[in-house]
Amino acid sequence: NHTKIRIETMLEFQPLTLGELPRLRDFFKYSGGRICDTTPGTVFMWRDMYRTEYAVCDGSLYFKVDYPGLGPTFPLPLGGGRPEHFRRIAEYCCRQQLPISFCPVPREELDRLQDFFPNSAATANRDSFDYLYRAEDLQFFRGKKLSGPRNHVNKFLKTYGNWTFGDLTEDQVPEVLAFLDRYAAGWGKAAPSFHEEVSKNREVLEHLSAYDMKGGVLRVDGGVVGFSLGEIVGDTLFTHIEKADRDYEGCYQMLVAQFAQQFAQEGMVAFINREDDTGDLGLRTSKLSYHPVALLEKYTVTVDEPCDYCQV
């Protein structure tokens, strides 16, 4: 039984803080899809960048986020039924005199949303599409199409004989934080999103129990050369954080394979979501080189005249 913020059916949003994660975690079991945006890790790691607010109403969890260039938008709520979700968001926007904008809307939800809001427009954003892979493809890089990543792993194995990969535990956090600092200093990207990402990577490491992610550390000669963190929702392992030292040839490919082997348990995890590429050409090339089985489409849906759909 989830705690309700108010007995009424009106939405009352408040800023999302890390302290809310334990109370809200169960709602994420209702996501029903494989996009990364409806996982606890993504929502909480990017809550400050996108000024995320939340409301719990009648057994459903609602979010309001502020994406650059879009203004206030609504991801699809977790739990409950869609008509009630759509109506409540329409009522909220009508009261606040806001346009309705839903984002991100996965492809499998698009028709249902536009059936409810016939006077709406949908726009796909390729830069936000998630890369979905078969778990076994990333574990072993078998077959001709994955010969590129496999060759990088073989190069790593031949070059660095004294390597290990193991679970990330609390006692290793200081070492991994020091590695993250070196990584960030080496890249020095100016984009605010890069600095926010590094800041939230630190937060996850410093609050491992709250985030409750699966973590792994890759070492060569005892020193940290890479680490990954992610979580399992449904049949999918989501890779939220992945950092490796490019000075070690094949380090990223080795990290991908070891993380998949360690945490994509057979019979539980069928797919691995490696999130989007944000339009970065280098990231896109890298993620395509692992041959995804699907690109998970996401849409922004805008609705004219929200008051036409509410009962205010």
Coordinates of C-alpha atoms in Angstrom, one line a residue:
N1 CA 0.0 0.0 0.0
H2 CA 1.6 3.2 -1.2
T3 CA 1.3 6.4 0.9
K4 CA -0.9 9.0 -0.8
I5 CA 0.1 12.6 -0.6
R6 CA -3.5 13.8 -0.6
I7 CA -6.8 12.1 -0.5
E8 CA -8.1 14.2 -3.3
T9 CA -7.4 13.3 -6.9
M10 CA -5.6 16.6 -7.7
L11 CA -1.9 16.5 -8.5
E12 CA 0.3 18.3 -6.1
F13 CA 4.0 18.2 -7.2
Q14 CA 7.0 18.6 -5.0
P15 CA 10.8 18.5 -5.8
L16 CA 12.2 15.0 -6.0
T17 CA 15.0 14.3 -3.5
L18 CA 17.2 11.2 -3.0
G19 CA 15.5 10.6 0.3
E20 CA 12.3 9.6 -1.6
L21 CA 13.9 6.7 -3.4
P22 CA 13.1 3.9 -0.9
R23 CA 9.5 5.0 -0.6
L24 CA 9.0 5.3 -4.4
R25 CA 11.0 2.3 -5.6
D26 CA 8.1 -0.1 -5.8
F27 CA 6.3 2.1 -8.3
F28 CA 9.0 1.4 -10.9
K29 CA 7.9 -2.2 -11.1
Y30 CA 4.9 -1.0 -13.1
S31 CA 6.9 0.6 -15.9
G32 CA 6.1 -2.3 -18.3
G33 CA 8.6 -1.1 -20.9
R34 CA 12.3 -1.3 -21.5
I35 CA 13.2 2.4 -21.9
C36 CA 15.7 3.7 -19.3
D37 CA 13.6 6.7 -18.4
T38 CA 11.3 4.7 -16.2
T39 CA 14.1 3.2 -14.0
P40 CA 14.9 4.5 -10.5
G41 CA 18.5 5.1 -11.6
T42 CA 17.8 7.4 -14.5
V43 CA 15.0 9.3 -12.8
F44 CA 17.0 10.0 -9.6
M45 CA 20.4 10.6 -11.3
W46 CA 19.0 13.3 -13.6
R47 CA 16.5 14.8 -11.1
D48 CA 18.4 18.0 -10.6
M49 CA 19.4 18.5 -14.3
Y50 CA 15.8 18.3 -15.3
R51 CA 14.3 19.8 -12.2
T52 CA 12.2 16.7 -11.5
E53 CA 9.1 17.0 -9.4
Y54 CA 6.8 14.2 -8.3
A55 CA 3.3 13.5 -7.0
V56 CA 1.7 10.3 -5.7
C57 CA -2.0 10.3 -6.4
D58 CA -4.5 7.4 -6.1
G59 CA -1.9 4.7 -6.3
S60 CA 0.1 6.2 -9.2
L61 CA 3.4 8.0 -9.3
Y62 CA 3.6 11.1 -11.5
F63 CA 6.6 13.1 -12.6
K64 CA 7.0 16.6 -14.0
V65 CA 10.3 17.4 -15.6
D66 CA 11.8 20.4 -17.3
Y67 CA 13.7 19.3 -20.4
P68 CA 15.8 21.9 -22.2
G69 CA 13.7 23.6 -24.9
L70 CA 10.5 21.8 -24.0
G71 CA 9.6 23.4 -20.7
P72 CA 7.4 21.4 -18.2
T73 CA 6.7 17.9 -19.5
F74 CA 5.2 14.7 -18.2
P75 CA 6.7 11.2 -18.5
L76 CA 4.0 8.6 -18.5
P77 CA 3.0 7.8 -14.9
L78 CA 3.8 4.5 -13.1
G79 CA 0.9 2.4 -11.7
G80 CA -2.8 2.8 -12.3
G81 CA -4.7 3.2 -15.5
R82 CA -3.9 5.4 -18.5
P83 CA -7.2 7.3 -18.9
E84 CA -7.1 8.4 -15.3
H85 CA -3.4 9.5 -15.7
F86 CA -4.2 11.5 -18.9
R87 CA -7.3 13.1 -17.3
R88 CA -5.4 14.2 -14.1
I89 CA -2.5 15.6 -16.1
A90 CA -5.0 17.5 -18.3
E91 CA -6.7 18.9 -15.2
Y92 CA -3.4 19.9 -13.7
C93 CA -2.3 21.7 -16.9
C94 CA -5.7 23.4 -17.2
R95 CA -5.5 24.7 -13.6
Q96 CA -1.9 25.8 -14.0
Q97 CA -2.6 27.3 -17.5
L98 CA 0.2 25.1 -19.0
P99 CA 0.3 23.4 -22.4
I100 CA 0.4 19.6 -22.1
S101 CA 3.6 18.0 -23.3
F102 CA 4.4 14.3 -22.7
C103 CA 8.0 13.1 -23.0
P104 CA 9.4 10.6 -23.4
V105 CA 6.6 8.5 -24.8
P106 CA 7.7 5.0 -25.9
R107 CA 6.4 3.7 -29.2
E108 CA 4.2 1.1 -27.6
E109 CA 2.3 3.8 -25.7
L110 CA 1.9 6.3 -28.5
D111 CA -1.4 5.1 -30.0
R112 CA -3.1 4.9 -26.7
L113 CA -2.0 8.4 -25.8
Q114 CA -3.1 9.9 -29.1
D115 CA -6.4 8.0 -29.0
F116 CA -7.1 9.9 -25.8
F117 CA -5.8 13.2 -27.1
P118 CA -6.8 13.2 -30.8
N119 CA -5.7 16.9 -31.0
S120 CA -2.1 16.1 -30.4
A121 CA 1.2 16.0 -32.4
A122 CA 4.0 13.5 -31.9
T123 CA 7.7 14.1 -32.7
A124 CA 10.4 11.4 -32.6
N125 CA 13.8 12.4 -31.3
R126 CA 16.5 10.0 -32.6
D127 CA 19.1 11.4 -30.2
S128 CA 17.0 10.0 -27.3
F129 CA 16.4 6.5 -28.6
D130 CA 17.7 3.7 -26.3
Y131 CA 20.0 1.0 -27.6
L132 CA 18.7 -2.5 -26.7
Y133 CA 20.9 -5.6 -27.0
R134 CA 20.5 -9.3 -26.4
A135 CA 22.3 -10.1 -23.2
E136 CA 24.3 -13.0 -24.6
D137 CA 25.6 -10.8 -27.5
L138 CA 27.3 -8.4 -25.0
Q139 CA 28.5 -11.3 -22.8
F140 CA 30.5 -13.1 -25.4
F141 CA 30.6 -11.1 -28.7
R142 CA 30.0 -14.2 -30.7
G143 CA 29.6 -14.3 -34.5
K144 CA 31.0 -12.3 -37.4
K145 CA 29.0 -9.1 -36.8
L146 CA 30.6 -8.7 -33.3
S147 CA 34.1 -9.5 -34.4
G148 CA 35.2 -5.9 -33.8
P149 CA 34.4 -5.8 -30.0
R150 CA 35.6 -9.4 -29.7
N151 CA 39.0 -8.4 -31.2
H152 CA 39.3 -5.5 -28.7
V153 CA 38.6 -7.9 -25.8
N154 CA 41.3 -10.4 -27.2
K155 CA 43.8 -7.5 -27.4
F156 CA 43.1 -6.6 -23.8
L157 CA 43.5 -10.2 -22.7
K158 CA 46.8 -10.6 -24.6
T159 CA 48.2 -7.2 -23.3
Y160 CA 47.1 -7.2 -19.7
G161 CA 47.5 -10.6 -18.2
N162 CA 47.0 -9.6 -14.6
W163 CA 43.4 -8.4 -14.7
T164 CA 40.4 -9.0 -12.4
F165 CA 36.7 -8.1 -12.5
G166 CA 34.5 -8.2 -9.3
D167 CA 31.6 -6.8 -7.5
L168 CA 31.8 -3.2 -6.4
T169 CA 31.6 -3.1 -2.6
E170 CA 31.6 -0.3 -0.1
D171 CA 35.3 -0.7 0.8
Q172 CA 36.3 -0.1 -2.8
V173 CA 34.3 3.1 -3.1
P174 CA 37.3 5.5 -2.3
E175 CA 39.4 3.9 -5.0
V176 CA 36.6 4.1 -7.5
L177 CA 35.9 7.7 -6.6
A178 CA 39.6 8.5 -7.1
F179 CA 39.5 6.8 -10.5
L180 CA 36.3 8.9 -11.4
D181 CA 38.2 12.1 -10.5
R182 CA 41.1 11.1 -12.8
Y183 CA 38.6 10.2 -15.6
A184 CA 36.8 13.6 -15.3
A185 CA 40.0 15.5 -15.2
G186 CA 41.2 13.7 -18.3
W187 CA 38.1 14.5 -20.3
G188 CA 37.4 18.0 -19.0
K189 CA 34.3 18.4 -21.2
A190 CA 32.7 21.9 -20.9
A191 CA 29.1 20.7 -21.3
P192 CA 27.0 21.1 -18.1
S193 CA 25.5 17.7 -18.6
F194 CA 29.0 16.1 -18.4
H195 CA 29.7 17.8 -15.0
E196 CA 26.2 16.9 -13.7
E197 CA 26.8 13.2 -14.8
V198 CA 30.1 13.1 -13.0
S199 CA 28.5 14.7 -9.9
K200 CA 25.7 12.1 -9.9
N201 CA 28.2 9.3 -10.5
R202 CA 29.8 10.4 -7.3
E203 CA 26.4 10.5 -5.5
V204 CA 25.6 6.9 -6.6
L205 CA 29.0 5.7 -5.3
E206 CA 28.6 7.6 -2.0
H207 CA 25.0 6.2 -1.6
L208 CA 25.3 2.7 -2.8
S209 CA 22.7 1.3 -0.5
A210 CA 20.1 3.9 -1.4
Y211 CA 20.6 3.4 -5.1
D212 CA 20.9 -0.4 -4.7
M213 CA 22.6 -0.8 -8.1
K214 CA 24.7 -3.7 -9.4
G215 CA 28.3 -2.6 -9.6
G216 CA 31.5 -4.0 -11.0
V217 CA 35.2 -3.0 -11.0
L218 CA 37.8 -3.8 -13.6
R219 CA 41.4 -3.9 -12.5
V220 CA 44.8 -4.3 -14.1
D221 CA 47.7 -5.1 -11.8
G222 CA 45.5 -4.3 -8.9
G223 CA 44.6 -0.7 -10.0
V224 CA 41.1 0.4 -11.1
V225 CA 40.9 0.9 -14.9
G226 CA 37.1 0.9 -15.2
F227 CA 33.7 0.4 -13.4
S228 CA 30.1 0.0 -14.3
L229 CA 26.8 0.4 -12.4
G230 CA 23.3 -0.5 -13.4
E231 CA 20.1 -2.2 -12.3
I232 CA 17.7 -4.9 -13.4
V233 CA 14.0 -3.9 -14.0
G234 CA 11.9 -6.7 -15.5
D235 CA 13.9 -8.7 -18.0
T236 CA 16.4 -6.0 -18.7
L237 CA 19.7 -4.9 -17.3
F238 CA 20.2 -1.2 -17.6
T239 CA 23.7 0.1 -17.7
H240 CA 23.6 3.6 -16.1
I241 CA 27.2 4.3 -15.5
E242 CA 30.3 3.1 -17.4
K243 CA 33.7 4.6 -17.1
A244 CA 37.0 3.1 -18.4
D245 CA 40.6 4.2 -19.0
R246 CA 41.1 4.6 -22.7
D247 CA 44.8 4.2 -22.3
Y248 CA 44.2 0.5 -21.8
E249 CA 43.3 -0.8 -25.2
G250 CA 40.0 -2.8 -25.3
C251 CA 39.2 -1.6 -21.8
Y252 CA 35.6 -0.5 -22.6
Q253 CA 34.8 -3.7 -24.5
M254 CA 36.2 -5.8 -21.7
L255 CA 34.1 -3.8 -19.2
V256 CA 30.9 -4.3 -21.3
A257 CA 31.5 -8.1 -21.5
Q258 CA 32.4 -8.6 -17.9
F259 CA 29.5 -6.5 -16.6
A260 CA 27.1 -8.5 -18.8
Q261 CA 28.5 -11.8 -17.7
Q262 CA 28.4 -10.9 -14.1
F263 CA 24.9 -9.4 -13.9
A264 CA 22.8 -10.6 -16.8
Q265 CA 21.9 -13.9 -15.3
E266 CA 20.5 -16.5 -17.6
G267 CA 16.7 -17.0 -17.2
M268 CA 16.3 -13.6 -15.6
V269 CA 17.8 -11.0 -17.9
A270 CA 17.2 -11.3 -21.7
F271 CA 18.2 -7.8 -22.7
I272 CA 20.7 -5.0 -21.9
N273 CA 19.7 -1.4 -22.3
R274 CA 22.8 0.9 -22.9
E275 CA 20.7 4.0 -23.0
D276 CA 20.8 6.8 -25.7
D277 CA 23.6 8.5 -27.4
T278 CA 22.4 12.1 -26.9
G279 CA 23.3 12.9 -30.5
D280 CA 27.0 12.4 -29.8
L281 CA 28.6 10.9 -33.0
G282 CA 31.3 9.1 -31.1
L283 CA 28.8 7.5 -28.7
R284 CA 26.5 6.6 -31.6
T285 CA 29.3 4.9 -33.5
S286 CA 30.3 3.0 -30.3
K287 CA 26.8 1.9 -29.5
L288 CA 26.1 0.8 -33.0
S289 CA 29.3 -1.3 -33.1
Y290 CA 27.7 -3.6 -30.5
H291 CA 24.8 -4.3 -32.9
P292 CA 21.6 -3.5 -31.0
V293 CA 18.6 -5.7 -31.7
A294 CA 16.4 -2.6 -31.4
L295 CA 16.4 1.1 -31.1
L296 CA 13.7 2.0 -28.6
E297 CA 11.9 4.9 -30.1
K298 CA 10.8 7.8 -27.9
Y299 CA 8.4 10.6 -28.7
T300 CA 7.4 14.0 -27.5
V301 CA 3.6 14.5 -27.7
T302 CA 2.1 17.9 -27.4
V303 CA -1.6 18.6 -26.8
D304 CA -3.5 21.7 -27.7
E305 CA -6.2 23.0 -25.4
P306 CA -5.7 20.9 -22.2
C307 CA -9.0 22.1 -20.8
D308 CA -10.9 20.2 -23.5
Y309 CA -9.9 16.9 -21.8
C310 CA -10.4 17.6 -18.2
Q311 CA -13.4 17.7 -15.8
V312 CA -12.6 21.0 -14.1

